[in-house]
Structure formats: C-alpha cells, structure tokens
Coordinates of N, CA and C and ligand atoms in Angstrom, one line a residue:
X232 N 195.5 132.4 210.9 CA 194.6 131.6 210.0 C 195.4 131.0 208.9
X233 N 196.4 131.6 208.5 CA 196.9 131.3 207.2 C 198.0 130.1 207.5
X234 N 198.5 130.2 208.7 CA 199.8 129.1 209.1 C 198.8 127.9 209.3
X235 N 197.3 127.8 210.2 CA 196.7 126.9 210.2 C 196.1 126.2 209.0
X236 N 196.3 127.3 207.8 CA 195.6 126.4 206.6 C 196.7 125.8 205.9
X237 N 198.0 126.4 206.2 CA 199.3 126.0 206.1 C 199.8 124.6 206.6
X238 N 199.6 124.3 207.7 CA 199.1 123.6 208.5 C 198.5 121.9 207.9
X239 N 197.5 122.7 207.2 CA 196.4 121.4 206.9 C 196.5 121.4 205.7
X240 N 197.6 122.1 204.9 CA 197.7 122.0 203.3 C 198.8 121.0 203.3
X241 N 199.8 121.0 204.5 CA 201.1 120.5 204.4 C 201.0 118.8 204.3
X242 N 200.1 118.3 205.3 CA 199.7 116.7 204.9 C 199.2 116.1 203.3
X243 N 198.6 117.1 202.8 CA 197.6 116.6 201.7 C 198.8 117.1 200.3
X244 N 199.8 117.7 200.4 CA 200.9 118.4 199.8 C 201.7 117.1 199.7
X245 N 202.2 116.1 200.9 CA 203.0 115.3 201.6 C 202.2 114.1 200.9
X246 N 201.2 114.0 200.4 CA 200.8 112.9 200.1 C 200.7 112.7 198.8
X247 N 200.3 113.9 197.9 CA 200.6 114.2 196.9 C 201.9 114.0 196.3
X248 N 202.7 114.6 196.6 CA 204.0 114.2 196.3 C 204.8 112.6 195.9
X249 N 203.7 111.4 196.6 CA 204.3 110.4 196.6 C 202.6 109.8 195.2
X250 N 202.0 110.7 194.9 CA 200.9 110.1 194.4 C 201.0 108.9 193.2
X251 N 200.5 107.9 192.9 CA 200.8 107.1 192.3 C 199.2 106.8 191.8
X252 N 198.2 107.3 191.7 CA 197.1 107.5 191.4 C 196.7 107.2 189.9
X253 N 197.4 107.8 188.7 CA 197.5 107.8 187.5 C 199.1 107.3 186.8
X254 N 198.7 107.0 185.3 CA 200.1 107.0 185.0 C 200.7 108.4 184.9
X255 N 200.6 109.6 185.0 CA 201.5 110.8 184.8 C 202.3 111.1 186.2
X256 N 202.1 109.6 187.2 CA 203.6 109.3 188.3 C 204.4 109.3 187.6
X257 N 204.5 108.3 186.5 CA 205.7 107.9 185.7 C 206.5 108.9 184.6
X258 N 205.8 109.7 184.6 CA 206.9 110.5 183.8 C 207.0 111.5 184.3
X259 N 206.6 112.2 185.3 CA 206.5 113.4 186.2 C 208.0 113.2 186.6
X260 N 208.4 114.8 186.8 CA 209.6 114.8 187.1 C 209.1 115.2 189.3
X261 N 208.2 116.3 189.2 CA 207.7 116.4 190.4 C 206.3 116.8 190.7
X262 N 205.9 116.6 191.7 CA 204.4 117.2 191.4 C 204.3 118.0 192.5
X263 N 203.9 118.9 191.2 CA 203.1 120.7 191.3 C 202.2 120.6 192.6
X264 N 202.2 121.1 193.7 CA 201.1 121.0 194.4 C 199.7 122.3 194.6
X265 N 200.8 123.3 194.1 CA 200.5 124.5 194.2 C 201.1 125.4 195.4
X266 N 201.0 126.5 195.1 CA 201.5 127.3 196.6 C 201.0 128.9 196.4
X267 N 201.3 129.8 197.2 CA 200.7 131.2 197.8 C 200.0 131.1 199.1
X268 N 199.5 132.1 198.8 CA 198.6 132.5 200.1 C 197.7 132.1 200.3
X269 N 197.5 131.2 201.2 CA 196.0 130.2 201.4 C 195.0 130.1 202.4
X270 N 195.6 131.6 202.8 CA 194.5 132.7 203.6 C 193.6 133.3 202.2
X271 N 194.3 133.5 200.8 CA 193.9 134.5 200.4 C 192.0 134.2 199.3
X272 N 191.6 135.3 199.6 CA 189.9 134.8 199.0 C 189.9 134.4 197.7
X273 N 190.9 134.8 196.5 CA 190.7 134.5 195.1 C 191.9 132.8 195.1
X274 N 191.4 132.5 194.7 CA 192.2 131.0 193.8 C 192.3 130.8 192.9
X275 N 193.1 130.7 192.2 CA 193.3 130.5 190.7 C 194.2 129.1 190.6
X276 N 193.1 128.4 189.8 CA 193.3 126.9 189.2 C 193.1 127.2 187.7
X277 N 194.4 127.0 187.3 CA 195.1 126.3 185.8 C 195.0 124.8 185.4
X278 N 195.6 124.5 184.3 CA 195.1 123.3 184.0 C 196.4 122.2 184.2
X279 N 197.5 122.3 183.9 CA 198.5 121.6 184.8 C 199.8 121.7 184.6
X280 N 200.9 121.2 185.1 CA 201.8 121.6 184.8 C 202.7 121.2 183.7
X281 N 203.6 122.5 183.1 CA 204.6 122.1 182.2 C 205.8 122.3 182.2
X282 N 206.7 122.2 181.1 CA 208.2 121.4 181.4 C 209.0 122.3 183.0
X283 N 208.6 123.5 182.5 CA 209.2 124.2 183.9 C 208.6 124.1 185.1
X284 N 207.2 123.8 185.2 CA 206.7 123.2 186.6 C 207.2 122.1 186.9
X285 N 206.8 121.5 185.8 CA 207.7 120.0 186.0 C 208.9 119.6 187.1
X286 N 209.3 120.7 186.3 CA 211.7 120.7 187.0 C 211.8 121.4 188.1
X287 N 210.6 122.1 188.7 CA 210.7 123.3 189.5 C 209.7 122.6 191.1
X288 N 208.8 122.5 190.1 CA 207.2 121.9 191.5 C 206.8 122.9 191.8
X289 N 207.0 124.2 191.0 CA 206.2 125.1 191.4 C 205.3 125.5 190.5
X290 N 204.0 126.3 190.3 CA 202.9 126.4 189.2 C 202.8 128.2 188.5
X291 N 202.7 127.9 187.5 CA 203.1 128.7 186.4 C 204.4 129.5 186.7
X292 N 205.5 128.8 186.5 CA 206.7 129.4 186.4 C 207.1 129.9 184.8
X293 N 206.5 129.2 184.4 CA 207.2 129.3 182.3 C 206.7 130.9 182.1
X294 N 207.0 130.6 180.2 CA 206.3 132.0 180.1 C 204.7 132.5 180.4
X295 N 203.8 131.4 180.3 CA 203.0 131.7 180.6 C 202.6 132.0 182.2
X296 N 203.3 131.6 183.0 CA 203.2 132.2 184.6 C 203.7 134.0 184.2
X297 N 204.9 134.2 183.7 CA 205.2 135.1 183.1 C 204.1 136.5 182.6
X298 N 203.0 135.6 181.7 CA 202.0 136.7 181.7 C 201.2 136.7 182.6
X299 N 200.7 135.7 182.9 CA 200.3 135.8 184.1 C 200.6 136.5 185.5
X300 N 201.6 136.7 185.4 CA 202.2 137.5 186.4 C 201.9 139.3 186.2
X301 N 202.1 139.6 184.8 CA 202.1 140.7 184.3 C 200.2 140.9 184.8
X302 N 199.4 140.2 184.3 CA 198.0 140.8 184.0 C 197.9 140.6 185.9
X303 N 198.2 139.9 186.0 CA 197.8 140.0 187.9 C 198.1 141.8 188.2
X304 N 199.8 141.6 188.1 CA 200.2 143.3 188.6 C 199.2 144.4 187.7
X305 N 199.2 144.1 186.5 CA 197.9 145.4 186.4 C 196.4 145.4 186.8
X306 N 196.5 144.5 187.8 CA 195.3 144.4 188.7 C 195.8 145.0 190.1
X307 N 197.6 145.4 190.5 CA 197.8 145.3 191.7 C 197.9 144.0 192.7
X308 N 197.9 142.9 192.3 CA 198.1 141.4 192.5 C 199.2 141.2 192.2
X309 N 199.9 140.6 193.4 CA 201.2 139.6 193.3 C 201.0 138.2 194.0
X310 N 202.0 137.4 193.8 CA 201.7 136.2 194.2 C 201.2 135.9 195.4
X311 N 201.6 136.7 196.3 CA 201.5 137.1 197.4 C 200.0 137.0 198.2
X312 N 199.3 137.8 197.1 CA 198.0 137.8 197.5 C 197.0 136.4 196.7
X313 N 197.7 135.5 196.2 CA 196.7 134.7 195.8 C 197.4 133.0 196.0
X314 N 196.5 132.0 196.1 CA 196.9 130.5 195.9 C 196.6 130.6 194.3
X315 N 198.0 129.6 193.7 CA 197.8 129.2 192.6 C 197.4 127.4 192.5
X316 N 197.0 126.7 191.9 CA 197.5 125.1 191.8 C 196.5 125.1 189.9
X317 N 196.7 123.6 190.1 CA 195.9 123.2 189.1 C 194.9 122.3 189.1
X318 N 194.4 121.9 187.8 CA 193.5 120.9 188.3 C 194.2 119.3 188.1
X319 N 195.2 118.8 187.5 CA 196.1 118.0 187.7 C 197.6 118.5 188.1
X320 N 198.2 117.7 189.0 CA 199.2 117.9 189.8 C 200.6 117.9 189.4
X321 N 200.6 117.1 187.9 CA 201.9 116.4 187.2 C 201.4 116.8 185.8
X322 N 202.7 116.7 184.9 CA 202.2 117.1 184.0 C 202.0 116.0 182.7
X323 N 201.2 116.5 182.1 CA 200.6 115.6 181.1 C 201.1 115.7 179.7
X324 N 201.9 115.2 179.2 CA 202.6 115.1 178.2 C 202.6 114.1 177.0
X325 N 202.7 114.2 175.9 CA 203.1 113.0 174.8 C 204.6 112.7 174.3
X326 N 205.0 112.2 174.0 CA 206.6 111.9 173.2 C 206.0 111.8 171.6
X327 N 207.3 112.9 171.1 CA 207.3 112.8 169.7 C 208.4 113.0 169.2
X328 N 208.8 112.0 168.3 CA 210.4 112.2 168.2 C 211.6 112.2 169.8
X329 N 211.0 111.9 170.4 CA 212.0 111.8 171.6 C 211.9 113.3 172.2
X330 N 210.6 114.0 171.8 CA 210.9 115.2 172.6 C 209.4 115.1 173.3
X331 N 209.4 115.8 173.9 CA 208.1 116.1 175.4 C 207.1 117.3 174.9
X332 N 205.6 117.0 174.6 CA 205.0 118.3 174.1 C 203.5 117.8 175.2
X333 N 204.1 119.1 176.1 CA 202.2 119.1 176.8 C 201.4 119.0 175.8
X334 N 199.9 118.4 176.4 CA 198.9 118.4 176.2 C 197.7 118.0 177.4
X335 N 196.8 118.4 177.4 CA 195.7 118.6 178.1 C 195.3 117.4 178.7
X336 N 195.3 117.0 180.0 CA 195.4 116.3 180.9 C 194.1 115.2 180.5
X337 N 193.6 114.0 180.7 CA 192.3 113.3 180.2 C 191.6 113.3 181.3
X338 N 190.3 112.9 181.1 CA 189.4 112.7 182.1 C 189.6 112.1 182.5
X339 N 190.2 110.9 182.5 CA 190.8 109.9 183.9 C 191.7 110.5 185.2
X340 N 193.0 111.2 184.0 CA 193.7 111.9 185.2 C 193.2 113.0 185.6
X341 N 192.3 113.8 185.7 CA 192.1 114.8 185.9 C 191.0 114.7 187.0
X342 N 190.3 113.5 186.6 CA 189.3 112.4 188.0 C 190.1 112.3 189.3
X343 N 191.4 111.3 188.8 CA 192.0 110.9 189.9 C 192.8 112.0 190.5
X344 N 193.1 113.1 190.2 CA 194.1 113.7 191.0 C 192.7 114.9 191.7
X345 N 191.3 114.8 191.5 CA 190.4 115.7 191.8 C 190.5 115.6 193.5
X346 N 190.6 114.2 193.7 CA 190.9 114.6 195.4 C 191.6 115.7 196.6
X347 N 192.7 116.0 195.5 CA 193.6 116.5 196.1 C 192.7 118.4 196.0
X348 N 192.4 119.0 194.6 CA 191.9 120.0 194.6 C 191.2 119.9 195.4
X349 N 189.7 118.9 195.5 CA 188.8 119.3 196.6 C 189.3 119.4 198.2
X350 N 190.5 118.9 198.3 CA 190.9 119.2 200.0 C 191.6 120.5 200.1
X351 N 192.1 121.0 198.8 CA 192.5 122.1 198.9 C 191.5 123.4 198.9
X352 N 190.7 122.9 198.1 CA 189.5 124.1 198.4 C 188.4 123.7 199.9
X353 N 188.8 122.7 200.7 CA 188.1 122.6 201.4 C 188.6 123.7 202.7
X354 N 190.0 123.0 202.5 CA 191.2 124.1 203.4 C 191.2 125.7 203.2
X355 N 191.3 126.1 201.8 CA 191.2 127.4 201.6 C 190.2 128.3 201.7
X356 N 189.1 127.4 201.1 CA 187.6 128.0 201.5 C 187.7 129.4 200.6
X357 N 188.3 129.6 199.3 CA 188.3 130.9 198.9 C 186.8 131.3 198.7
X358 N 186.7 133.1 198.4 CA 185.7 133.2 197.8 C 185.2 133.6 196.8
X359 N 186.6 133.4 195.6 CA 186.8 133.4 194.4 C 187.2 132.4 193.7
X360 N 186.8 131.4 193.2 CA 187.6 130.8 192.4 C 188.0 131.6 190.8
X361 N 189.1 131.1 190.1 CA 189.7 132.2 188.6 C 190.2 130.9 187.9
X362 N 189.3 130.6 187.3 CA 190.1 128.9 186.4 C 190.2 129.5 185.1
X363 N 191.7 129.2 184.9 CA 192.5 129.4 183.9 C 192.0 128.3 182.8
X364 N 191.6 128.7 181.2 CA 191.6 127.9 180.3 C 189.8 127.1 180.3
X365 N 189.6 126.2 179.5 CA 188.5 125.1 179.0 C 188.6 123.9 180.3
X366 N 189.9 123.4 180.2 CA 189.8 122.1 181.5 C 189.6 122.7 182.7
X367 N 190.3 123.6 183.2 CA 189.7 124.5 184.8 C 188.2 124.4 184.8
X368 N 188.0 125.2 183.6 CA 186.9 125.4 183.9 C 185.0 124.6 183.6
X369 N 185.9 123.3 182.6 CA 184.9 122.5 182.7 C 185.3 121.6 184.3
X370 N 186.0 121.2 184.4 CA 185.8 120.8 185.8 C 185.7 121.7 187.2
X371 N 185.5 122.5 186.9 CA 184.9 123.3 188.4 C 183.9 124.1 188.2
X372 N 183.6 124.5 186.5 CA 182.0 125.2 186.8 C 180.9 124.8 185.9
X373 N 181.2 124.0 184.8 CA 180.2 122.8 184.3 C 181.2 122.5 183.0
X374 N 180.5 121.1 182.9 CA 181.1 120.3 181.5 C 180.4 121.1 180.3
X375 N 181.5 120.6 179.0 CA 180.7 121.8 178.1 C 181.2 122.9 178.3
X376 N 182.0 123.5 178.9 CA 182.0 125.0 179.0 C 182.5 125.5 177.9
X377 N 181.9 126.8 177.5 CA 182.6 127.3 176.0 C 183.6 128.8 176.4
X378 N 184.6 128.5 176.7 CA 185.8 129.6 177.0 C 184.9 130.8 176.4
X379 N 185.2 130.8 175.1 CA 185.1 131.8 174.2 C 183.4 132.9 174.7
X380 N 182.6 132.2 174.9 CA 181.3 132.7 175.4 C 180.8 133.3 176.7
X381 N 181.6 132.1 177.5 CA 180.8 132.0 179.1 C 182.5 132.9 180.0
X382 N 183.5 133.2 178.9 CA 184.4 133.7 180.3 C 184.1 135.2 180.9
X383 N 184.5 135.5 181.6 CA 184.1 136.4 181.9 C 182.7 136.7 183.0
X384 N 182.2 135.5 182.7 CA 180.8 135.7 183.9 C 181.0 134.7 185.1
X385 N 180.3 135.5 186.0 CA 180.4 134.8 187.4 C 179.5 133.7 187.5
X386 N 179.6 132.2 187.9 CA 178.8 131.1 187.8 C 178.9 130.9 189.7
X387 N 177.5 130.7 190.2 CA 177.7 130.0 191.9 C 178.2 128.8 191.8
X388 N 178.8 128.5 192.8 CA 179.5 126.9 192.6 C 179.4 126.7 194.4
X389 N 179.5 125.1 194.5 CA 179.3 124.7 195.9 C 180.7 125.1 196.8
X390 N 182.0 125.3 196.1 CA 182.8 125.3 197.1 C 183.9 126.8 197.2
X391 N 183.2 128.1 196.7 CA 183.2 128.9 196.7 C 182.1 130.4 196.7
X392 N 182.2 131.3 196.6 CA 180.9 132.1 196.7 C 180.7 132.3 194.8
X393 N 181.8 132.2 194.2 CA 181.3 132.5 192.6 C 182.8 131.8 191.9
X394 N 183.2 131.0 190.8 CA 183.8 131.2 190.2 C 183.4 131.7 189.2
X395 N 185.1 131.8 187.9 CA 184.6 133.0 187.0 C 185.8 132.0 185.8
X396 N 185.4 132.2 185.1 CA 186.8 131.6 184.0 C 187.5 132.6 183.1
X397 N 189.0 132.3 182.6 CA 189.5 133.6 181.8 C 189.9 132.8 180.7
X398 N 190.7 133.3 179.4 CA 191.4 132.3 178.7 C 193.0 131.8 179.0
X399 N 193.3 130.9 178.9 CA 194.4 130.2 179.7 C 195.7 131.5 179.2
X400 N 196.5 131.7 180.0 CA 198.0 132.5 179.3 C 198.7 132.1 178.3
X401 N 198.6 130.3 178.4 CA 198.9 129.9 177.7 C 198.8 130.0 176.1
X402 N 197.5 129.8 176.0 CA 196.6 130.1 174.8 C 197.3 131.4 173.9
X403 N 197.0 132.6 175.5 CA 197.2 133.9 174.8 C 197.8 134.2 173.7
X404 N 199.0 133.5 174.8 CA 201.0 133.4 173.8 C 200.9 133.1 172.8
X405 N 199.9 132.2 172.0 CA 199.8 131.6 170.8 C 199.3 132.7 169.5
X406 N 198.5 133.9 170.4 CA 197.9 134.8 169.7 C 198.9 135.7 169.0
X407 N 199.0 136.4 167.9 CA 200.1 137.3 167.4 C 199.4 138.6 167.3
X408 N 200.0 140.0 167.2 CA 199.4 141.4 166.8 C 198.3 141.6 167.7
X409 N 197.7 142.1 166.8 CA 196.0 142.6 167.5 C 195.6 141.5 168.3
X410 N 195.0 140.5 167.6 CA 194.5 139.0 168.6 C 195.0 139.3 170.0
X411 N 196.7 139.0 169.7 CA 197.1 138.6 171.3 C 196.9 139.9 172.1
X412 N 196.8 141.8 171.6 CA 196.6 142.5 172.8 C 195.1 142.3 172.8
X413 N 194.3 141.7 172.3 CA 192.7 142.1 172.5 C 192.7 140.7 173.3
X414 N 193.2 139.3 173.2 CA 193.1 138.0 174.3 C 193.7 138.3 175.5
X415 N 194.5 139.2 175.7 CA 195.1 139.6 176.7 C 194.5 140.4 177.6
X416 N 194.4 141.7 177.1 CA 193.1 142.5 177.5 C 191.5 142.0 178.3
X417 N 191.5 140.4 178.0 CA 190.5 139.6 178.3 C 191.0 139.5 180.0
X418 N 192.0 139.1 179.6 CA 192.5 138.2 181.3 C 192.9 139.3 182.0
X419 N 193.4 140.6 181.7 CA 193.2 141.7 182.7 C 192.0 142.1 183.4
X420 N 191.1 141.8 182.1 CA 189.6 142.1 182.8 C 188.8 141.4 183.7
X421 N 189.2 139.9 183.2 CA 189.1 139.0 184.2 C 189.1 138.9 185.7
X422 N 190.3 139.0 185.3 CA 191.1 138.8 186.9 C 191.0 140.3 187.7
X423 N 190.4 141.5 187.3 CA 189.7 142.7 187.7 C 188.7 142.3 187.8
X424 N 187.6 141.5 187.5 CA 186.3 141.4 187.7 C 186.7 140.5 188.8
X425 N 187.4 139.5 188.9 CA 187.4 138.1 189.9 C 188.1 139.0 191.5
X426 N 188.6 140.5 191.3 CA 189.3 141.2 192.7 C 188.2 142.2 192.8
X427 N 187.4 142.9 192.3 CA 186.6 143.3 192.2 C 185.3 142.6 193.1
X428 N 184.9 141.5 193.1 CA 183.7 140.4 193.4 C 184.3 140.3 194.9
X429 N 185.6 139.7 194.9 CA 186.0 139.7 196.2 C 185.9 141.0 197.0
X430 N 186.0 142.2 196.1 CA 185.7 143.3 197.1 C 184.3 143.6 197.5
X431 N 183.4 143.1 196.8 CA 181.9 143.6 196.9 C 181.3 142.3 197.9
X432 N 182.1 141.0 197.9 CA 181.5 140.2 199.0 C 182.3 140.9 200.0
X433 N 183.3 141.4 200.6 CA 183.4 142.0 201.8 C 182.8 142.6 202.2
X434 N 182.5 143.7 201.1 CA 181.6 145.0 201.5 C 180.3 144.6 202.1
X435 N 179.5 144.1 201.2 CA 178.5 143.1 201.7 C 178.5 142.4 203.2
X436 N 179.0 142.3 203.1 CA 179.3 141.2 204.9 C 179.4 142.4 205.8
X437 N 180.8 143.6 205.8 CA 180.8 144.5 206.4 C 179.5 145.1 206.7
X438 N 178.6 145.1 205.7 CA 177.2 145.8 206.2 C 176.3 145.3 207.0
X439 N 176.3 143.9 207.0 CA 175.2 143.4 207.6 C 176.4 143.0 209.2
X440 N 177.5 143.7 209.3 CA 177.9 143.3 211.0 C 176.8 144.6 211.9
X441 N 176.9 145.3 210.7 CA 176.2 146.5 211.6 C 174.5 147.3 211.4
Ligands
URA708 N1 199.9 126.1 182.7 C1 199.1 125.7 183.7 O1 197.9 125.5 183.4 N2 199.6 125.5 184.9 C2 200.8 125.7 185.2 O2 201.2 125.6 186.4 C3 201.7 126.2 184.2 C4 201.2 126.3 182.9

C-alpha cells in the first residue's frame, strides 16, 4: 500500500516541482513537497517552508524540525512513522536590507498551492491530520481559528477522521524559561493526543470485525 501511494504521490510531487502557480516560483530556491510515510494514519501539515527547506526540499529540517523532532520521540515517533508537508510548498519570504526573513504565506498563495495538499490527502487518506501553527490550521479546520484556545481539541473534517492543531515549533523557539517549557509541553501533549486518537480509531474498527 505504501509504494502505491508512493506511486500516486510521485506525479503530483513531479508537478509541483515545476509549479509556477504564484509568485513564491520566483524566489523559491526548491519546492518542499513533503515526504515520510504515506501509508502512515497521522499527517502533519506545517505552514511552509524556510531558509533550510528552501536549500534542502525537504520539510522541517531547521531548528524547528529539530524540536519537532524531539517532542515526536517523546511520543515514540520518528519520521518514519509519519508524512510531513505543508500547506504552501515554497517559501514565503520578504527582503529587508538584502537579507530574507520568512513570513506567513497569504491567502492567495496558500489558495493556489491548496491543490497540491488536497491530492495529497486524497492519496494518503490519513486518519489524523496534526497542523502545526494558526495558517495549518485555519486552512484545514476553520477560518478564525484561535491557536491559543481551540489547540489541543479534536475538530471532524471531511478529509480525515479528526484533525487536531498544536502551536507551531517555530513559535515555541521564540518562548524563553518557563513559557518555552510550558509551550513545549503543549506540543508533546498534542502530538500524544493526535497518536493516541489514532490508536482508539483502530481499536474501534478492530471491534466491530468481530
Ligand atoms: N516551518 C514549517 O511550517 N514548515 C517547515 O517545513 C519548516 C518550518
């Protein structure tokens, strides 16, 4: 199953690559398409890529992939077990002083590159979605969404069994002392509740084969 979804990711990956959709073609060094396991039930969509996805094409490699990485393992998660992407594909940047500072992708580009997510969740069919940050998660589980309030709860959505939102890693890093272990502590819990859900829809199913 996983080589076939491998399979049907590799076209929509291949087209992506040449996308010319928005202007963040033009300054994109490559575009992020995402990658992992796309057999696997949980998906996690971030919001898009920066300087090191950029140079790399691969998604959350910087430091924030970094914590990211960390709060997965104290869930027992490695990359291994999950698809990562975003919800734009390239990254979204301003010039200041001649240097390059992300910033949060606009509703235009984040419209135009939506094609590509929905074929990816069409392919993967997870039954978790985990959107990282405010833009994940207003475009996949309602506009308006208030991080601070609504993360942490499970919302039904049409192209999974439940997503769930956490606060971006990004963010975290920004936190100092206390703040950053108590924002942190968020996204462990998170992403424990979003492997957790995945284990109770199995369970669930297991029961009614028999
Ligand atoms: N932040 C994101 O939202 N996505 C990445 O891939 C990297 C950093």
């Amino acid at each position: 199953m996983a080589d076939e979804k491998r399979e049907a990711l590799a076209p929509v990956a291949e087209e992506a690559s040449a996308c010319q959709k928005c202007p963040l073609a033009e300054t994109r060094t490559l575009v992020v398409f995402g990658e992992g396991n796309p057999d696997s039930p949980l998906l996690i969509v971030g919001e898009g890529p920066g300087e090191r996805e950029d140079l790399t094409g691969r998604p959350f490699v910087g430091r924030a992939g970094a914590l990211l990485d960390e709060c997965l393992a104290e869930n027992r998660i490695t990359r291994k077990h999950v698809y990562i992407t975003n919800i734009v594909k390239c990254r979204a940047c301003s010039s200041e002083n001649s240097r390059k500072r992300n910033r949060p992708p606009s509703t235009a580009e984040t419209n135009a590159c939506r094609p590509y997510l929905d074929r990816q969740l069409e392919i993967i069919r997870p039954r978790v979605v985990l959107c990282l940050g405010s833009p994940s998660a207003n475009a996949l589980i309602h506009t308006n969404f208030r991080i601070m309030q609504e993360r942490g709860r499970f919302f039904e959505v049409p192209f999974a069994d439940y997503a769930i939102a956490a606060l971006h890693p990004a963010y975290i890093l920004r936190q100092g002392g206390q703040a950053f272990r108590d924002v942190r502590a968020t996204l462990v819990a998170d992403i424990g509740a979003a492997r957790l859900k995945v284990v109770e829809i199995r369970k669930a199913e297991a029961k009614t084969l028999f």
